[in-house]
Amino acid sequence: MGRTSDAKERLINVATCLIWEQNYSSVSVDKICKGAGVNKGSFYHFFTSKEALAIEAVDHNWQAAKERLFGPAFKKDVPPLERFNRFFKGFYRVQSEMKEKCGCVAGCPFGNLGSEVGLEDTALRKKVQEIFAELRGFYEEALCDALEQGFVKDIDPPVVAKTLGAFSSGLLLQAKVFDDVEVLRLLSLGMARLIGVEEKDGRLVTSVCCKGPGSEASE
């Protein structure tokens, strides 16, 4: 076994990958320990149960997603619609890389877990709910800025943000079911319709009637 000091981190990393690539119910403590090179005694030193590890693993995955995808895409100093354009590219890239690694479209790690545990696991479901709420926050802030700056009009940012979250989750499910990452190319077109702007070549663009100051940055 490796150094005890990094055993917990290895358990979290392995659990994160296995649960995303496979599913929560099929990933046993034994499988996680084997992948991490850690014995079960050490596992239970750090975690009271598989559920406890899964909660930390899904949070670890979300922190990584924010650092790699949502944070860079939705920077406050980036024009509002351009934030979505950056997100589209990163969204497709992450899923493409996962398909290359796993051999199939892995889908949304949070949606996969949340739908699998359903009402059976309150703690895990609550964690996924918190992640979805934070994810919607990125959308909502960009929509509020777009509305304030005149890039869009007549929208309710909280409602549209929830709709965008549901739409992106649905696309990920379709991509996973059909094992076709190209389904995700529809993300920009669908979001454009929901936000009320135009879409061109996979990018959101502002219609002439809604152009605000600095709108050229989003075209």
PDB file of C-alpha atoms in Angstrom:
ATOM      1  CA  MET A   1       0.000   0.000   0.000  1.00  0.00           C
ATOM      2  CA  GLY A   2       1.191   3.536  -0.712  1.00  0.00           C
ATOM      3  CA  ARG A   3       1.644   6.264   1.833  1.00  0.00           C
ATOM      4  CA  THR A   4      -1.309   6.523   4.212  1.00  0.00           C
ATOM      5  CA  SER A   5      -1.346  10.287   3.682  1.00  0.00           C
ATOM      6  CA  ASP A   6      -2.524   9.926   0.087  1.00  0.00           C
ATOM      7  CA  ALA A   7      -4.762   6.876   0.516  1.00  0.00           C
ATOM      8  CA  LYS A   8      -7.915   8.945   1.015  1.00  0.00           C
ATOM      9  CA  GLU A   9      -7.202  10.990  -2.086  1.00  0.00           C
ATOM     10  CA  ARG A  10      -6.642   7.836  -4.140  1.00  0.00           C
ATOM     11  CA  LEU A  11      -9.900   6.343  -2.910  1.00  0.00           C
ATOM     12  CA  ILE A  12     -11.791   9.490  -3.893  1.00  0.00           C
ATOM     13  CA  ASN A  13     -10.127   9.656  -7.312  1.00  0.00           C
ATOM     14  CA  VAL A  14     -10.834   6.004  -8.099  1.00  0.00           C
ATOM     15  CA  ALA A  15     -14.424   6.209  -6.851  1.00  0.00           C
ATOM     16  CA  THR A  16     -14.995   9.335  -8.940  1.00  0.00           C
ATOM     17  CA  CYS A  17     -13.854   7.593 -12.118  1.00  0.00           C
ATOM     18  CA  LEU A  18     -15.561   4.255 -11.486  1.00  0.00           C
ATOM     19  CA  ILE A  19     -18.944   5.728 -10.569  1.00  0.00           C
ATOM     20  CA  TRP A  20     -18.919   7.979 -13.648  1.00  0.00           C
ATOM     21  CA  GLU A  21     -17.685   5.302 -16.046  1.00  0.00           C
ATOM     22  CA  GLN A  22     -19.933   2.543 -14.635  1.00  0.00           C
ATOM     23  CA  ASN A  23     -22.620   3.270 -12.043  1.00  0.00           C
ATOM     24  CA  TYR A  24     -22.965   3.628  -8.313  1.00  0.00           C
ATOM     25  CA  SER A  25     -24.661   0.305  -7.563  1.00  0.00           C
ATOM     26  CA  SER A  26     -22.146  -1.800  -9.500  1.00  0.00           C
ATOM     27  CA  VAL A  27     -19.080  -0.219  -7.918  1.00  0.00           C
ATOM     28  CA  SER A  28     -18.283  -2.107  -4.731  1.00  0.00           C
ATOM     29  CA  VAL A  29     -16.006  -1.130  -1.881  1.00  0.00           C
ATOM     30  CA  ASP A  30     -13.735  -4.024  -2.886  1.00  0.00           C
ATOM     31  CA  LYS A  31     -13.470  -2.701  -6.433  1.00  0.00           C
ATOM     32  CA  ILE A  32     -12.668   0.804  -5.216  1.00  0.00           C
ATOM     33  CA  CYS A  33     -10.034  -0.480  -2.797  1.00  0.00           C
ATOM     34  CA  LYS A  34      -8.435  -2.625  -5.490  1.00  0.00           C
ATOM     35  CA  GLY A  35      -8.263   0.287  -7.917  1.00  0.00           C
ATOM     36  CA  ALA A  36      -6.781   2.573  -5.284  1.00  0.00           C
ATOM     37  CA  GLY A  37      -4.358  -0.009  -3.911  1.00  0.00           C
ATOM     38  CA  VAL A  38      -5.843   0.435  -0.439  1.00  0.00           C
ATOM     39  CA  ASN A  39      -7.083  -2.254   1.963  1.00  0.00           C
ATOM     40  CA  LYS A  40     -10.604  -2.224   3.392  1.00  0.00           C
ATOM     41  CA  GLY A  41      -9.348  -1.367   6.846  1.00  0.00           C
ATOM     42  CA  SER A  42      -7.932   1.874   5.508  1.00  0.00           C
ATOM     43  CA  PHE A  43     -11.134   2.507   3.566  1.00  0.00           C
ATOM     44  CA  TYR A  44     -13.226   2.384   6.732  1.00  0.00           C
ATOM     45  CA  HIS A  45     -10.673   4.520   8.533  1.00  0.00           C
ATOM     46  CA  PHE A  46     -11.573   7.359   6.165  1.00  0.00           C
ATOM     47  CA  PHE A  47     -15.200   6.600   5.284  1.00  0.00           C
ATOM     48  CA  THR A  48     -18.058   5.086   7.246  1.00  0.00           C
ATOM     49  CA  SER A  49     -19.674   3.660   4.104  1.00  0.00           C
ATOM     50  CA  LYS A  50     -19.655   3.607   0.314  1.00  0.00           C
ATOM     51  CA  GLU A  51     -22.265   6.349   0.423  1.00  0.00           C
ATOM     52  CA  ALA A  52     -19.962   8.592   2.451  1.00  0.00           C
ATOM     53  CA  LEU A  53     -17.199   8.100  -0.107  1.00  0.00           C
ATOM     54  CA  ALA A  54     -19.606   8.678  -3.000  1.00  0.00           C
ATOM     55  CA  ILE A  55     -20.670  12.027  -1.542  1.00  0.00           C
ATOM     56  CA  GLU A  56     -17.050  13.155  -1.374  1.00  0.00           C
ATOM     57  CA  ALA A  57     -16.351  11.716  -4.824  1.00  0.00           C
ATOM     58  CA  VAL A  58     -19.246  13.530  -6.493  1.00  0.00           C
ATOM     59  CA  ASP A  59     -18.202  16.759  -4.786  1.00  0.00           C
ATOM     60  CA  HIS A  60     -14.645  16.167  -5.983  1.00  0.00           C
ATOM     61  CA  ASN A  61     -15.953  15.702  -9.527  1.00  0.00           C
ATOM     62  CA  TRP A  62     -17.980  18.909  -9.293  1.00  0.00           C
ATOM     63  CA  GLN A  63     -15.009  20.927  -8.033  1.00  0.00           C
ATOM     64  CA  ALA A  64     -12.986  19.579 -10.964  1.00  0.00           C
ATOM     65  CA  ALA A  65     -15.803  20.464 -13.381  1.00  0.00           C
ATOM     66  CA  LYS A  66     -15.908  24.019 -12.061  1.00  0.00           C
ATOM     67  CA  GLU A  67     -12.157  24.385 -12.344  1.00  0.00           C
ATOM     68  CA  ARG A  68     -11.940  22.869 -15.799  1.00  0.00           C
ATOM     69  CA  LEU A  69     -15.203  23.890 -17.465  1.00  0.00           C
ATOM     70  CA  PHE A  70     -17.660  26.153 -15.677  1.00  0.00           C
ATOM     71  CA  GLY A  71     -15.178  28.523 -14.039  1.00  0.00           C
ATOM     72  CA  PRO A  72     -13.217  29.387 -17.205  1.00  0.00           C
ATOM     73  CA  ALA A  73     -16.339  29.545 -19.384  1.00  0.00           C
ATOM     74  CA  PHE A  74     -18.469  31.689 -17.103  1.00  0.00           C
ATOM     75  CA  LYS A  75     -15.922  34.270 -15.992  1.00  0.00           C
ATOM     76  CA  LYS A  76     -17.652  37.481 -14.992  1.00  0.00           C
ATOM     77  CA  ASP A  77     -15.456  39.620 -17.243  1.00  0.00           C
ATOM     78  CA  VAL A  78     -16.419  37.616 -20.354  1.00  0.00           C
ATOM     79  CA  PRO A  79     -19.395  38.977 -22.377  1.00  0.00           C
ATOM     80  CA  PRO A  80     -22.567  37.115 -21.315  1.00  0.00           C
ATOM     81  CA  LEU A  81     -23.322  35.229 -24.525  1.00  0.00           C
ATOM     82  CA  GLU A  82     -19.657  34.428 -25.053  1.00  0.00           C
ATOM     83  CA  ARG A  83     -19.729  32.604 -21.709  1.00  0.00           C
ATOM     84  CA  PHE A  84     -22.243  30.185 -23.188  1.00  0.00           C
ATOM     85  CA  ASN A  85     -20.169  29.828 -26.364  1.00  0.00           C
ATOM     86  CA  ARG A  86     -17.125  28.866 -24.312  1.00  0.00           C
ATOM     87  CA  PHE A  87     -19.265  26.455 -22.332  1.00  0.00           C
ATOM     88  CA  PHE A  88     -20.498  24.726 -25.517  1.00  0.00           C
ATOM     89  CA  LYS A  89     -16.924  24.018 -26.605  1.00  0.00           C
ATOM     90  CA  GLY A  90     -15.859  22.747 -23.202  1.00  0.00           C
ATOM     91  CA  PHE A  91     -19.017  20.664 -22.761  1.00  0.00           C
ATOM     92  CA  TYR A  92     -18.411  18.834 -26.027  1.00  0.00           C
ATOM     93  CA  ARG A  93     -14.677  18.459 -25.353  1.00  0.00           C
ATOM     94  CA  VAL A  94     -15.132  16.868 -21.920  1.00  0.00           C
ATOM     95  CA  GLN A  95     -17.636  14.311 -23.182  1.00  0.00           C
ATOM     96  CA  SER A  96     -15.505  13.529 -26.243  1.00  0.00           C
ATOM     97  CA  GLU A  97     -12.483  12.908 -24.038  1.00  0.00           C
ATOM     98  CA  MET A  98     -14.510  10.653 -21.754  1.00  0.00           C
ATOM     99  CA  LYS A  99     -15.750   8.643 -24.736  1.00  0.00           C
ATOM    100  CA  GLU A 100     -12.195   8.196 -25.951  1.00  0.00           C
ATOM    101  CA  LYS A 101     -11.157   7.036 -22.481  1.00  0.00           C
ATOM    102  CA  CYS A 102     -14.147   4.794 -21.690  1.00  0.00           C
ATOM    103  CA  GLY A 103     -15.139   3.676 -25.170  1.00  0.00           C
ATOM    104  CA  CYS A 104     -18.647   5.095 -24.777  1.00  0.00           C
ATOM    105  CA  VAL A 105     -20.413   8.339 -23.899  1.00  0.00           C
ATOM    106  CA  ALA A 106     -20.392   8.558 -20.104  1.00  0.00           C
ATOM    107  CA  GLY A 107     -23.105  11.194 -19.760  1.00  0.00           C
ATOM    108  CA  CYS A 108     -23.517  13.540 -16.806  1.00  0.00           C
ATOM    109  CA  PRO A 109     -21.853  12.142 -13.663  1.00  0.00           C
ATOM    110  CA  PHE A 110     -24.281  14.067 -11.458  1.00  0.00           C
ATOM    111  CA  GLY A 111     -27.438  13.284 -13.397  1.00  0.00           C
ATOM    112  CA  ASN A 112     -26.420   9.633 -13.699  1.00  0.00           C
ATOM    113  CA  LEU A 113     -25.989   9.318  -9.954  1.00  0.00           C
ATOM    114  CA  GLY A 114     -29.065  11.338  -9.030  1.00  0.00           C
ATOM    115  CA  SER A 115     -31.357   9.332 -11.282  1.00  0.00           C
ATOM    116  CA  GLU A 116     -29.860   6.031 -10.136  1.00  0.00           C
ATOM    117  CA  VAL A 117     -30.332   6.573  -6.408  1.00  0.00           C
ATOM    118  CA  GLY A 118     -33.732   8.239  -6.869  1.00  0.00           C
ATOM    119  CA  LEU A 119     -35.557   8.546  -3.553  1.00  0.00           C
ATOM    120  CA  GLU A 120     -33.611   5.729  -1.931  1.00  0.00           C
ATOM    121  CA  ASP A 121     -30.534   7.690  -0.859  1.00  0.00           C
ATOM    122  CA  THR A 122     -31.450  11.036   0.653  1.00  0.00           C
ATOM    123  CA  ALA A 123     -27.891  12.229   1.331  1.00  0.00           C
ATOM    124  CA  LEU A 124     -26.581  11.480  -2.162  1.00  0.00           C
ATOM    125  CA  ARG A 125     -29.671  12.923  -3.814  1.00  0.00           C
ATOM    126  CA  LYS A 126     -29.370  16.102  -1.740  1.00  0.00           C
ATOM    127  CA  LYS A 127     -25.734  16.466  -2.805  1.00  0.00           C
ATOM    128  CA  VAL A 128     -26.679  16.183  -6.483  1.00  0.00           C
ATOM    129  CA  GLN A 129     -29.467  18.724  -5.961  1.00  0.00           C
ATOM    130  CA  GLU A 130     -26.941  21.156  -4.488  1.00  0.00           C
ATOM    131  CA  ILE A 131     -24.665  20.685  -7.484  1.00  0.00           C
ATOM    132  CA  PHE A 132     -27.488  21.264  -9.964  1.00  0.00           C
ATOM    133  CA  ALA A 133     -28.484  24.427  -8.085  1.00  0.00           C
ATOM    134  CA  GLU A 134     -24.926  25.749  -8.240  1.00  0.00           C
ATOM    135  CA  LEU A 135     -24.683  24.822 -11.917  1.00  0.00           C
ATOM    136  CA  ARG A 136     -27.866  26.767 -12.660  1.00  0.00           C
ATOM    137  CA  GLY A 137     -26.276  29.705 -10.891  1.00  0.00           C
ATOM    138  CA  PHE A 138     -23.679  30.006 -13.666  1.00  0.00           C
ATOM    139  CA  TYR A 139     -26.443  30.137 -16.257  1.00  0.00           C
ATOM    140  CA  GLU A 140     -28.553  32.568 -14.256  1.00  0.00           C
ATOM    141  CA  GLU A 141     -25.737  35.049 -13.670  1.00  0.00           C
ATOM    142  CA  ALA A 142     -24.888  35.095 -17.392  1.00  0.00           C
ATOM    143  CA  LEU A 143     -28.564  35.562 -18.278  1.00  0.00           C
ATOM    144  CA  CYS A 144     -28.975  38.411 -15.785  1.00  0.00           C
ATOM    145  CA  ASP A 145     -25.927  40.137 -17.252  1.00  0.00           C
ATOM    146  CA  ALA A 146     -27.185  39.568 -20.798  1.00  0.00           C
ATOM    147  CA  LEU A 147     -30.552  41.074 -19.871  1.00  0.00           C
ATOM    148  CA  GLU A 148     -28.994  44.039 -18.095  1.00  0.00           C
ATOM    149  CA  GLN A 149     -26.636  44.743 -21.002  1.00  0.00           C
ATOM    150  CA  GLY A 150     -29.360  44.486 -23.631  1.00  0.00           C
ATOM    151  CA  PHE A 151     -28.258  41.282 -25.336  1.00  0.00           C
ATOM    152  CA  VAL A 152     -31.606  39.623 -24.591  1.00  0.00           C
ATOM    153  CA  LYS A 153     -35.046  40.863 -23.623  1.00  0.00           C
ATOM    154  CA  ASP A 154     -38.246  39.670 -21.969  1.00  0.00           C
ATOM    155  CA  ILE A 155     -36.750  36.678 -20.144  1.00  0.00           C
ATOM    156  CA  ASP A 156     -36.981  35.495 -16.546  1.00  0.00           C
ATOM    157  CA  PRO A 157     -33.354  34.474 -15.767  1.00  0.00           C
ATOM    158  CA  PRO A 158     -34.122  32.012 -12.919  1.00  0.00           C
ATOM    159  CA  VAL A 159     -36.778  30.214 -14.969  1.00  0.00           C
ATOM    160  CA  VAL A 160     -34.682  30.145 -18.138  1.00  0.00           C
ATOM    161  CA  ALA A 161     -31.644  28.940 -16.159  1.00  0.00           C
ATOM    162  CA  LYS A 162     -33.648  25.984 -14.822  1.00  0.00           C
ATOM    163  CA  THR A 163     -34.864  25.232 -18.345  1.00  0.00           C
ATOM    164  CA  LEU A 164     -31.314  25.335 -19.716  1.00  0.00           C
ATOM    165  CA  GLY A 165     -30.212  22.927 -16.998  1.00  0.00           C
ATOM    166  CA  ALA A 166     -33.007  20.518 -17.845  1.00  0.00           C
ATOM    167  CA  PHE A 167     -32.248  20.775 -21.560  1.00  0.00           C
ATOM    168  CA  SER A 168     -28.520  20.097 -21.170  1.00  0.00           C
ATOM    169  CA  SER A 169     -29.261  17.129 -18.873  1.00  0.00           C
ATOM    170  CA  GLY A 170     -31.659  15.727 -21.453  1.00  0.00           C
ATOM    171  CA  LEU A 171     -29.095  16.056 -24.228  1.00  0.00           C
ATOM    172  CA  LEU A 172     -26.507  14.252 -22.126  1.00  0.00           C
ATOM    173  CA  LEU A 173     -28.973  11.443 -21.510  1.00  0.00           C
ATOM    174  CA  GLN A 174     -29.703  11.165 -25.238  1.00  0.00           C
ATOM    175  CA  ALA A 175     -25.985  11.161 -26.041  1.00  0.00           C
ATOM    176  CA  LYS A 176     -25.425   8.384 -23.504  1.00  0.00           C
ATOM    177  CA  VAL A 177     -28.375   6.257 -24.651  1.00  0.00           C
ATOM    178  CA  PHE A 178     -27.375   6.470 -28.319  1.00  0.00           C
ATOM    179  CA  ASP A 179     -23.638   6.498 -27.519  1.00  0.00           C
ATOM    180  CA  ASP A 180     -23.278   9.469 -29.843  1.00  0.00           C
ATOM    181  CA  VAL A 181     -21.380  12.514 -28.642  1.00  0.00           C
ATOM    182  CA  GLU A 182     -22.484  14.424 -31.753  1.00  0.00           C
ATOM    183  CA  VAL A 183     -25.942  14.778 -30.179  1.00  0.00           C
ATOM    184  CA  LEU A 184     -24.336  17.430 -27.989  1.00  0.00           C
ATOM    185  CA  ARG A 185     -23.875  19.653 -31.038  1.00  0.00           C
ATOM    186  CA  LEU A 186     -27.551  20.543 -30.559  1.00  0.00           C
ATOM    187  CA  LEU A 187     -26.759  22.317 -27.298  1.00  0.00           C
ATOM    188  CA  SER A 188     -26.087  25.711 -28.868  1.00  0.00           C
ATOM    189  CA  LEU A 189     -29.185  25.657 -31.072  1.00  0.00           C
ATOM    190  CA  GLY A 190     -31.495  24.581 -28.261  1.00  0.00           C
ATOM    191  CA  MET A 191     -30.113  27.076 -25.774  1.00  0.00           C
ATOM    192  CA  ALA A 192     -30.365  29.864 -28.346  1.00  0.00           C
ATOM    193  CA  ARG A 193     -34.072  29.130 -28.736  1.00  0.00           C
ATOM    194  CA  LEU A 194     -34.625  29.054 -24.982  1.00  0.00           C
ATOM    195  CA  ILE A 195     -32.689  32.273 -24.376  1.00  0.00           C
ATOM    196  CA  GLY A 196     -34.257  34.064 -27.332  1.00  0.00           C
ATOM    197  CA  VAL A 197     -31.192  34.802 -29.435  1.00  0.00           C
ATOM    198  CA  GLU A 198     -29.872  33.584 -32.759  1.00  0.00           C
ATOM    199  CA  GLU A 199     -27.435  30.732 -33.313  1.00  0.00           C
ATOM    200  CA  LYS A 200     -24.834  30.595 -36.042  1.00  0.00           C
ATOM    201  CA  ASP A 201     -22.185  27.914 -36.544  1.00  0.00           C
ATOM    202  CA  GLY A 202     -22.565  26.606 -33.004  1.00  0.00           C
ATOM    203  CA  ARG A 203     -22.442  30.029 -31.360  1.00  0.00           C
ATOM    204  CA  LEU A 204     -24.990  32.325 -29.785  1.00  0.00           C
ATOM    205  CA  VAL A 205     -25.244  35.687 -31.522  1.00  0.00           C
ATOM    206  CA  THR A 206     -27.371  38.696 -30.704  1.00  0.00           C
ATOM    207  CA  SER A 207     -30.108  39.657 -33.111  1.00  0.00           C
ATOM    208  CA  VAL A 208     -29.954  43.193 -34.491  1.00  0.00           C
ATOM    209  CA  CYS A 209     -32.919  44.366 -32.401  1.00  0.00           C
ATOM    210  CA  CYS A 210     -31.344  43.258 -29.136  1.00  0.00           C
ATOM    211  CA  LYS A 211     -27.754  44.380 -29.563  1.00  0.00           C
ATOM    212  CA  GLY A 212     -26.291  45.977 -26.492  1.00  0.00           C
ATOM    213  CA  PRO A 213     -23.002  47.781 -25.860  1.00  0.00           C
ATOM    214  CA  GLY A 214     -20.024  45.648 -26.840  1.00  0.00           C
ATOM    215  CA  SER A 215     -22.253  43.119 -28.582  1.00  0.00           C
ATOM    216  CA  GLU A 216     -19.625  42.409 -31.173  1.00  0.00           C
ATOM    217  CA  ALA A 217     -17.771  40.397 -28.529  1.00  0.00           C
ATOM    218  CA  SER A 218     -20.491  37.759 -28.642  1.00  0.00           C
ATOM    219  CA  GLU A 219     -20.584  37.376 -32.420  1.00  0.00           C
TER     220      GLU A 219
END
